XYZ file of C-alpha atoms in Angstrom:
442
model
C 8.888 -28.071 -3.948
C 11.684 -30.531 -4.644
C 13.637 -29.351 -1.631
C 10.656 -29.966 0.596
C 10.017 -33.372 -0.930
C 13.617 -34.357 -0.280
C 13.178 -33.539 3.418
C 10.162 -35.819 3.861
C 12.188 -38.209 6.019
C 12.202 -35.641 8.811
C 8.466 -36.005 9.279
C 7.374 -38.801 11.620
C 5.763 -41.847 10.057
C 2.690 -41.521 12.268
C 2.011 -38.014 10.899
C 2.336 -39.263 7.334
C -0.125 -42.082 7.913
C -2.520 -39.730 9.667
C -2.556 -37.326 6.696
C -3.133 -40.124 4.170
C -5.893 -41.698 6.267
C -7.645 -38.361 6.613
C -7.485 -37.774 2.838
C -9.149 -41.145 2.224
C -12.068 -39.783 4.259
C -12.092 -36.495 2.233
C -10.651 -34.598 5.168
C -7.493 -32.572 5.582
C -5.419 -31.617 8.578
C -6.491 -27.946 8.480
C -10.198 -28.846 8.178
C -10.623 -28.170 4.451
C -12.092 -30.364 1.774
C -9.705 -31.788 -0.857
C -10.716 -29.175 -3.494
C -10.902 -26.110 -1.233
C -8.478 -23.199 -1.290
C -7.179 -21.481 1.795
C -8.252 -17.944 2.622
C -6.840 -15.491 0.084
C -6.028 -11.905 1.109
C -4.632 -9.337 -1.337
C -3.174 -6.077 -0.026
C -2.088 -3.354 -2.424
C 0.187 -0.581 -1.197
C -0.253 3.095 -2.033
C 2.773 2.924 -4.282
C 2.100 1.645 -7.770
C 3.370 -1.833 -8.570
C 3.425 -3.313 -5.066
C 1.281 -6.203 -3.814
C 1.187 -8.405 -0.738
C -0.617 -11.752 -0.749
C -1.592 -14.030 2.124
C -2.659 -17.540 1.140
C -3.383 -19.121 4.466
C -0.121 -18.662 6.372
C 1.917 -18.342 3.183
C 3.086 -14.747 2.828
C 4.497 -13.381 -0.456
C 5.301 -9.840 -1.601
C 5.973 -8.612 -5.160
C 7.388 -5.365 -6.594
C 7.452 -4.213 -10.203
C 10.046 -1.853 -11.669
C 10.878 -0.711 -15.196
C 13.869 0.727 -17.020
C 14.816 1.640 -20.579
C 17.126 -0.902 -22.270
C 18.094 -2.000 -25.736
C 15.776 -4.654 -27.187
C 16.810 -8.096 -28.336
C 18.029 -8.302 -31.929
C 15.395 -10.815 -32.961
C 12.591 -8.674 -31.444
C 13.500 -4.999 -31.919
C 9.902 -3.766 -31.369
C 9.096 -5.649 -28.152
C 9.905 -5.022 -24.527
C 10.938 -7.662 -22.033
C 9.516 -9.211 -18.872
C 11.665 -10.932 -16.259
C 10.807 -12.645 -12.960
C 13.214 -12.758 -10.013
C 12.573 -14.571 -6.747
C 14.216 -14.221 -3.364
C 13.924 -16.849 -0.645
C 14.706 -15.487 2.796
C 15.919 -17.805 5.584
C 13.309 -16.181 7.813
C 10.596 -17.722 5.628
C 11.956 -21.253 6.000
C 15.063 -22.590 7.767
C 15.932 -24.735 4.764
C 16.446 -21.666 2.518
C 20.081 -20.672 2.236
C 20.932 -16.949 2.125
C 22.607 -15.348 -0.918
C 22.228 -18.525 -2.930
C 19.223 -19.249 -5.172
C 18.117 -22.801 -4.578
C 16.515 -25.048 -7.159
C 13.118 -24.266 -5.678
C 13.625 -20.516 -6.271
C 14.687 -21.074 -9.882
C 11.748 -23.391 -10.521
C 9.286 -20.918 -8.997
C 10.491 -18.089 -11.237
C 10.338 -20.253 -14.357
C 6.790 -21.469 -13.681
C 5.457 -17.930 -13.255
C 7.460 -16.579 -16.198
C 6.255 -19.382 -18.464
C 2.639 -18.731 -17.617
C 2.926 -15.009 -18.380
C 5.252 -15.160 -21.373
C 3.894 -18.110 -23.358
C 0.303 -16.949 -22.992
C 1.320 -13.415 -24.066
C -0.751 -11.965 -21.280
C 1.233 -8.690 -21.385
C 1.433 -6.688 -24.601
C 5.199 -6.340 -24.984
C 4.906 -4.362 -28.221
C 3.366 -1.465 -26.305
C 6.608 -1.260 -24.305
C 8.580 -0.139 -27.369
C 9.729 3.491 -27.255
C 12.189 3.689 -30.162
C 12.352 0.721 -32.515
C 15.642 -1.120 -32.289
C 17.086 1.295 -29.693
C 15.016 1.670 -26.539
C 12.255 -0.421 -24.992
C 10.875 -0.783 -21.492
C 12.162 -3.758 -19.515
C 9.677 -4.858 -16.824
C 11.102 -6.628 -13.793
C 9.035 -8.421 -11.130
C 10.786 -9.150 -7.818
C 9.044 -11.757 -5.670
C 10.007 -12.041 -2.003
C 8.994 -15.068 0.058
C 8.274 -13.889 3.589
C 6.699 -17.024 5.055
C 6.584 -20.506 3.560
C 3.496 -22.446 4.585
C 3.110 -24.386 1.333
C 2.023 -23.706 -2.256
C 4.409 -20.870 -3.017
C 3.653 -21.017 -6.751
C 0.032 -19.946 -6.456
C 0.738 -17.199 -3.929
C 3.667 -15.808 -5.924
C 1.666 -15.898 -9.162
C -1.220 -13.920 -7.613
C 1.198 -11.373 -6.134
C 2.930 -10.900 -9.499
C -0.379 -10.364 -11.336
C -1.703 -7.901 -8.752
C 1.499 -5.867 -8.823
C 1.531 -5.797 -12.642
C -2.072 -4.558 -12.724
C -1.289 -1.632 -10.426
C 2.041 -0.707 -12.022
C 2.377 2.555 -13.986
C 5.318 3.327 -16.239
C 6.411 6.880 -17.126
C 5.222 8.347 -20.393
C 7.840 8.984 -23.074
C 7.943 11.247 -26.117
C 10.354 11.788 -28.988
C 11.953 15.160 -29.619
C 14.944 16.652 -31.360
C 15.600 17.573 -34.969
C 15.687 13.962 -36.154
C 13.046 12.755 -33.698
C 15.461 10.299 -32.075
C 15.752 11.946 -28.679
C 13.686 10.256 -25.963
C 12.185 12.401 -23.198
C 10.880 10.660 -20.072
C 8.191 12.789 -18.433
C 7.937 12.729 -14.628
C 4.599 11.853 -13.009
C 4.075 15.516 -12.017
C 3.947 16.609 -15.657
C 2.188 13.665 -17.294
C 0.249 10.781 -15.810
C 2.016 7.408 -15.897
C 0.668 4.757 -18.241
C -0.544 1.330 -17.033
C 0.537 -1.889 -18.671
C -1.680 -3.496 -21.286
C -2.685 -6.889 -19.865
C -4.997 -8.987 -22.028
C -5.868 -11.676 -19.477
C -4.795 -13.042 -16.112
C -3.111 -16.474 -16.154
C -3.848 -18.014 -12.743
C -1.666 -20.845 -11.436
C -3.499 -23.647 -9.608
C -1.358 -26.314 -7.940
C -2.499 -29.917 -7.330
C -0.868 -32.456 -5.023
C -0.795 -36.199 -5.808
C -0.175 -39.021 -3.366
C 0.759 -42.675 -3.684
C -2.876 -43.549 -4.167
C -4.044 -42.252 -7.551
C -7.451 -41.357 -6.179
C -5.964 -38.933 -3.648
C -5.894 -35.427 -5.111
C -5.823 -32.073 -3.299
C -5.713 -28.383 -4.294
C -3.480 -25.823 -2.598
C -1.336 -28.229 -0.544
C 0.075 -27.051 2.764
C 3.648 -27.414 3.994
C 2.894 -30.687 5.738
C 1.086 -32.125 2.724
C 4.005 -31.203 0.486
C 6.221 -33.455 2.591
C 3.845 -36.374 2.160
C 2.760 -36.042 -1.497
C 4.671 -37.857 -4.201
C 3.917 -35.560 -7.122
C 2.703 -32.071 -8.013
C 1.188 -30.422 -11.072
C 0.669 -26.692 -11.674
C -1.918 -25.745 -14.300
C -1.946 -22.091 -15.413
C -5.431 -21.256 -16.704
C -7.264 -17.963 -17.318
C -10.908 -17.176 -16.668
C -11.803 -17.956 -20.302
C -10.742 -21.575 -19.866
C -7.567 -21.281 -21.957
C -4.656 -23.410 -20.778
C -1.609 -21.147 -20.630
C 0.956 -23.588 -19.236
C 1.286 -26.919 -17.395
C 4.180 -27.915 -15.205
C 4.492 -31.459 -13.788
C 6.959 -32.181 -10.991
C 7.614 -35.345 -9.015
C 8.008 -38.970 -10.047
C 4.401 -40.093 -9.601
C 2.656 -40.773 -12.905
C -0.769 -39.231 -13.636
C -3.333 -40.548 -16.097
C -4.970 -38.457 -18.797
C -8.392 -38.529 -17.158
C -6.926 -37.117 -13.938
C -5.238 -34.305 -15.866
C -8.498 -33.348 -17.602
C -10.284 -33.390 -14.270
C -7.591 -31.109 -12.830
C -7.967 -28.650 -15.732
C -11.716 -28.360 -15.112
C -11.140 -27.692 -11.452
C -8.412 -25.174 -12.304
C -10.797 -23.248 -14.575
C -13.321 -22.873 -11.756
C -10.693 -21.767 -9.264
C -9.106 -19.361 -11.758
C -12.425 -17.577 -12.261
C -12.853 -17.006 -8.519
C -9.279 -15.811 -8.031
C -9.526 -13.479 -11.039
C -12.613 -11.840 -9.537
C -10.814 -11.258 -6.233
C -7.803 -9.729 -7.975
C -9.990 -7.446 -10.107
C -11.936 -6.258 -7.066
C -8.770 -5.457 -5.119
C -7.280 -3.569 -8.071
C -10.488 -1.600 -8.611
C -10.497 -0.467 -4.983
C -6.849 0.551 -5.321
C -7.550 2.568 -8.493
C -10.470 4.368 -6.851
C -8.322 5.338 -3.882
C -5.577 6.478 -6.248
C -8.031 8.652 -8.169
C -9.287 10.240 -4.940
C -5.737 11.060 -3.863
C -5.104 12.627 -7.251
C -8.057 15.059 -7.108
C -6.950 18.625 -6.474
C -9.401 20.974 -4.817
C -9.144 24.625 -5.828
C -10.924 27.394 -3.936
C -13.405 29.548 -5.831
C -12.673 33.199 -6.653
C -15.821 34.258 -4.771
C -15.260 34.316 -1.020
C -17.575 34.835 1.913
C -16.359 36.620 5.052
C -17.872 34.922 8.096
C -16.555 36.560 11.272
C -13.051 37.028 9.949
C -12.838 33.565 8.296
C -12.725 33.894 4.520
C -14.223 30.814 2.885
C -14.484 30.266 -0.843
C -17.788 29.057 -2.152
C -16.031 26.066 -3.677
C -14.498 25.189 -0.298
C -17.736 25.279 1.678
C -18.813 21.909 0.342
C -15.405 20.411 1.176
C -15.399 21.284 4.891
C -15.776 18.240 7.034
C -17.448 18.014 10.395
C -14.363 19.033 12.385
C -13.816 22.165 10.311
C -17.455 23.160 10.667
C -17.276 22.721 14.436
C -14.161 24.889 14.605
C -15.874 27.507 12.484
C -18.941 27.507 14.762
C -16.754 27.878 17.854
C -14.926 30.779 16.278
C -18.194 32.409 15.319
C -19.539 32.054 18.875
C -16.383 33.630 20.284
C -16.779 36.589 17.952
C -20.429 36.904 18.991
C -19.392 36.985 22.653
C -16.888 39.737 21.883
C -19.587 41.724 20.100
C -21.907 41.359 23.120
C -19.197 42.365 25.582
C -18.790 45.797 23.959
C -21.283 48.524 25.039
C -24.126 49.291 22.720
C -23.006 52.867 22.289
C -19.531 51.798 21.119
C -20.582 49.492 18.308
C -18.796 50.703 15.208
C -19.687 49.935 11.636
C -17.350 49.817 8.691
C -18.333 53.304 7.438
C -18.619 54.723 10.989
C -21.805 56.568 10.080
C -23.342 56.609 13.558
C -22.219 55.568 17.012
C -25.615 54.564 18.370
C -27.672 51.991 16.533
C -31.430 52.226 17.025
C -33.805 50.110 14.999
C -34.734 46.573 14.085
C -32.408 44.021 12.558
C -34.315 43.905 9.266
C -31.917 46.336 7.581
C -28.833 44.957 9.317
C -26.457 42.374 7.866
C -25.485 40.025 10.737
C -22.429 38.719 8.904
C -20.914 42.158 8.315
C -20.366 42.945 11.998
C -20.578 39.511 13.651
C -24.049 40.263 15.070
C -26.534 37.474 15.440
C -30.093 38.481 14.544
C -31.648 36.483 17.402
C -29.272 37.934 19.986
C -29.871 41.401 18.616
C -33.660 41.026 18.904
C -33.299 39.817 22.501
C -31.067 42.735 23.435
C -33.458 45.230 21.866
C -36.430 43.669 23.660
C -34.609 43.958 27.005
C -34.054 47.679 26.479
C -37.775 48.342 26.086
C -40.063 49.372 23.256
C -38.893 52.261 21.149
C -41.218 55.114 20.069
C -41.292 55.696 16.319
C -41.616 59.459 16.746
C -38.465 59.552 18.802
C -36.660 57.586 16.128
C -37.694 60.119 13.535
C -36.630 62.966 15.782
C -33.283 61.336 16.430
C -32.752 60.811 12.746
C -33.655 64.414 12.093
C -31.246 65.523 14.781
C -28.386 63.739 13.108
C -28.842 65.922 10.044
C -28.720 69.640 11.017
C -31.087 71.919 9.172
C -29.514 74.411 6.763
C -30.646 78.050 7.033
C -32.740 79.366 4.128
C -30.776 81.144 1.456
C -31.431 84.809 0.872
C -32.806 85.827 -2.532
C -30.803 88.536 -4.190
C -32.425 90.920 -6.581
C -29.258 91.796 -8.398
C -28.359 88.920 -10.663
C -24.925 88.620 -12.192
C -24.266 87.418 -15.768
C -23.324 84.013 -14.426
C -26.656 83.672 -12.645
C -28.474 84.719 -15.801
C -26.667 82.032 -17.746
C -27.546 79.453 -15.141
C -31.230 80.418 -15.182
C -31.238 80.261 -18.980
C -29.703 76.855 -18.859
C -32.321 75.710 -16.363
C -35.108 76.965 -18.645
C -33.634 75.076 -21.563
C -33.319 71.838 -19.632
C -36.843 70.803 -20.579
C -36.268 71.344 -24.292
C -34.947 68.665 -26.602
C -33.339 68.552 -30.055
C -36.736 67.944 -31.650
C -38.034 71.230 -30.254
C -35.056 73.091 -31.695
C -35.754 71.894 -35.268
C -38.601 73.612 -37.103
C -41.521 71.464 -38.213
C -41.512 70.237 -41.816
C -44.838 71.786 -42.859
C -43.747 75.246 -41.718
C -40.618 74.983 -43.857
C -42.690 74.037 -46.901
C -45.053 76.999 -46.420
C -42.119 79.331 -46.236
C -40.629 77.954 -49.447
C -43.967 78.248 -51.321
C -44.470 81.904 -50.215
C -41.029 82.814 -51.557
C -41.826 81.222 -54.928
C -45.065 83.236 -55.275
C -43.227 86.452 -54.664
């Protein structure tokens, strides 16, 4: 940045000569090659439209917000995009608080030019009501730590935050259709921005020697270099914008060489941004899934579980369920065998095998039941039959009365007619014909 270049006198001369001598040997102070980028880390928050980028020790954060405003008169059907930067004194002692320096203004303009002139964002899709209301997208970039090359880090943070941003859905209502209704995220899903391509900014540093050229300069290299150029290129190889700063002149061949290198670097950075956004979208979709329990439930020892919820229980829930089931089994074993009660309370003593017994209805385990029955001793089938017969007392035989009442006669007649059907009540067809013919002869 210009402010950093102006403070180059603070750096000792020995350090400056050491950096230049190392570059002549294709080496850099941090151990990289001249055309190598520092380690790039992209972190996306759970909230939509927030990104945090680490480029080496350079730390940048970006937030995206939107609001409904009136469009510009010359473009009534297009929304707007604005970039705002904030340089904190904690990021660099040379940054002054509450006062945007020239470096902050230049950073915002470079990023805005790359996004606006390349028309990477479809601004026409931001129109809600032509000539009256459009969405205004604002990107706030906060510099948390300045370790060199703020343009590239801020550009990546702005693109990542724009890719994850979701704006509320709007609809028109009213008698004349001019009333705008903004639906909350609970009612309708927010809509992502339409981004055609990703313009990636790649910064080059030039030194007094024309042959010295580096990518992604650090804070120390920015103090030594005499010129800088930022080429904004997408993965398709299209040049979106070029910004040249510093007084050192650059030949045309060097610029073309820089554009080729920028295309290669832009492809790699685009892949990293896409991968990070895809992971964020997958996590967002998983958080959005709502699990509903099925109407059919299974009662397992007092714990009602829907069939749809059984597949969603994790290992901890299953362990808790098993412990609860074992406790219920212990309670069932603690009670005497003669006091085991069923739901219908048919009998107090249960004698027999577990084949006709539902273990889940009374919290009885089939294996434990077999073991308990085996410990009691073998049971005699005849005794079982006798016990079953004893449960049902025999009824004394009814006396037969000779005198039958009219009601009994009607009942016996009804019983005799039970075997007859409607077909038996209707006379056969041939008998009716014979009867008709005999009447005609007479």
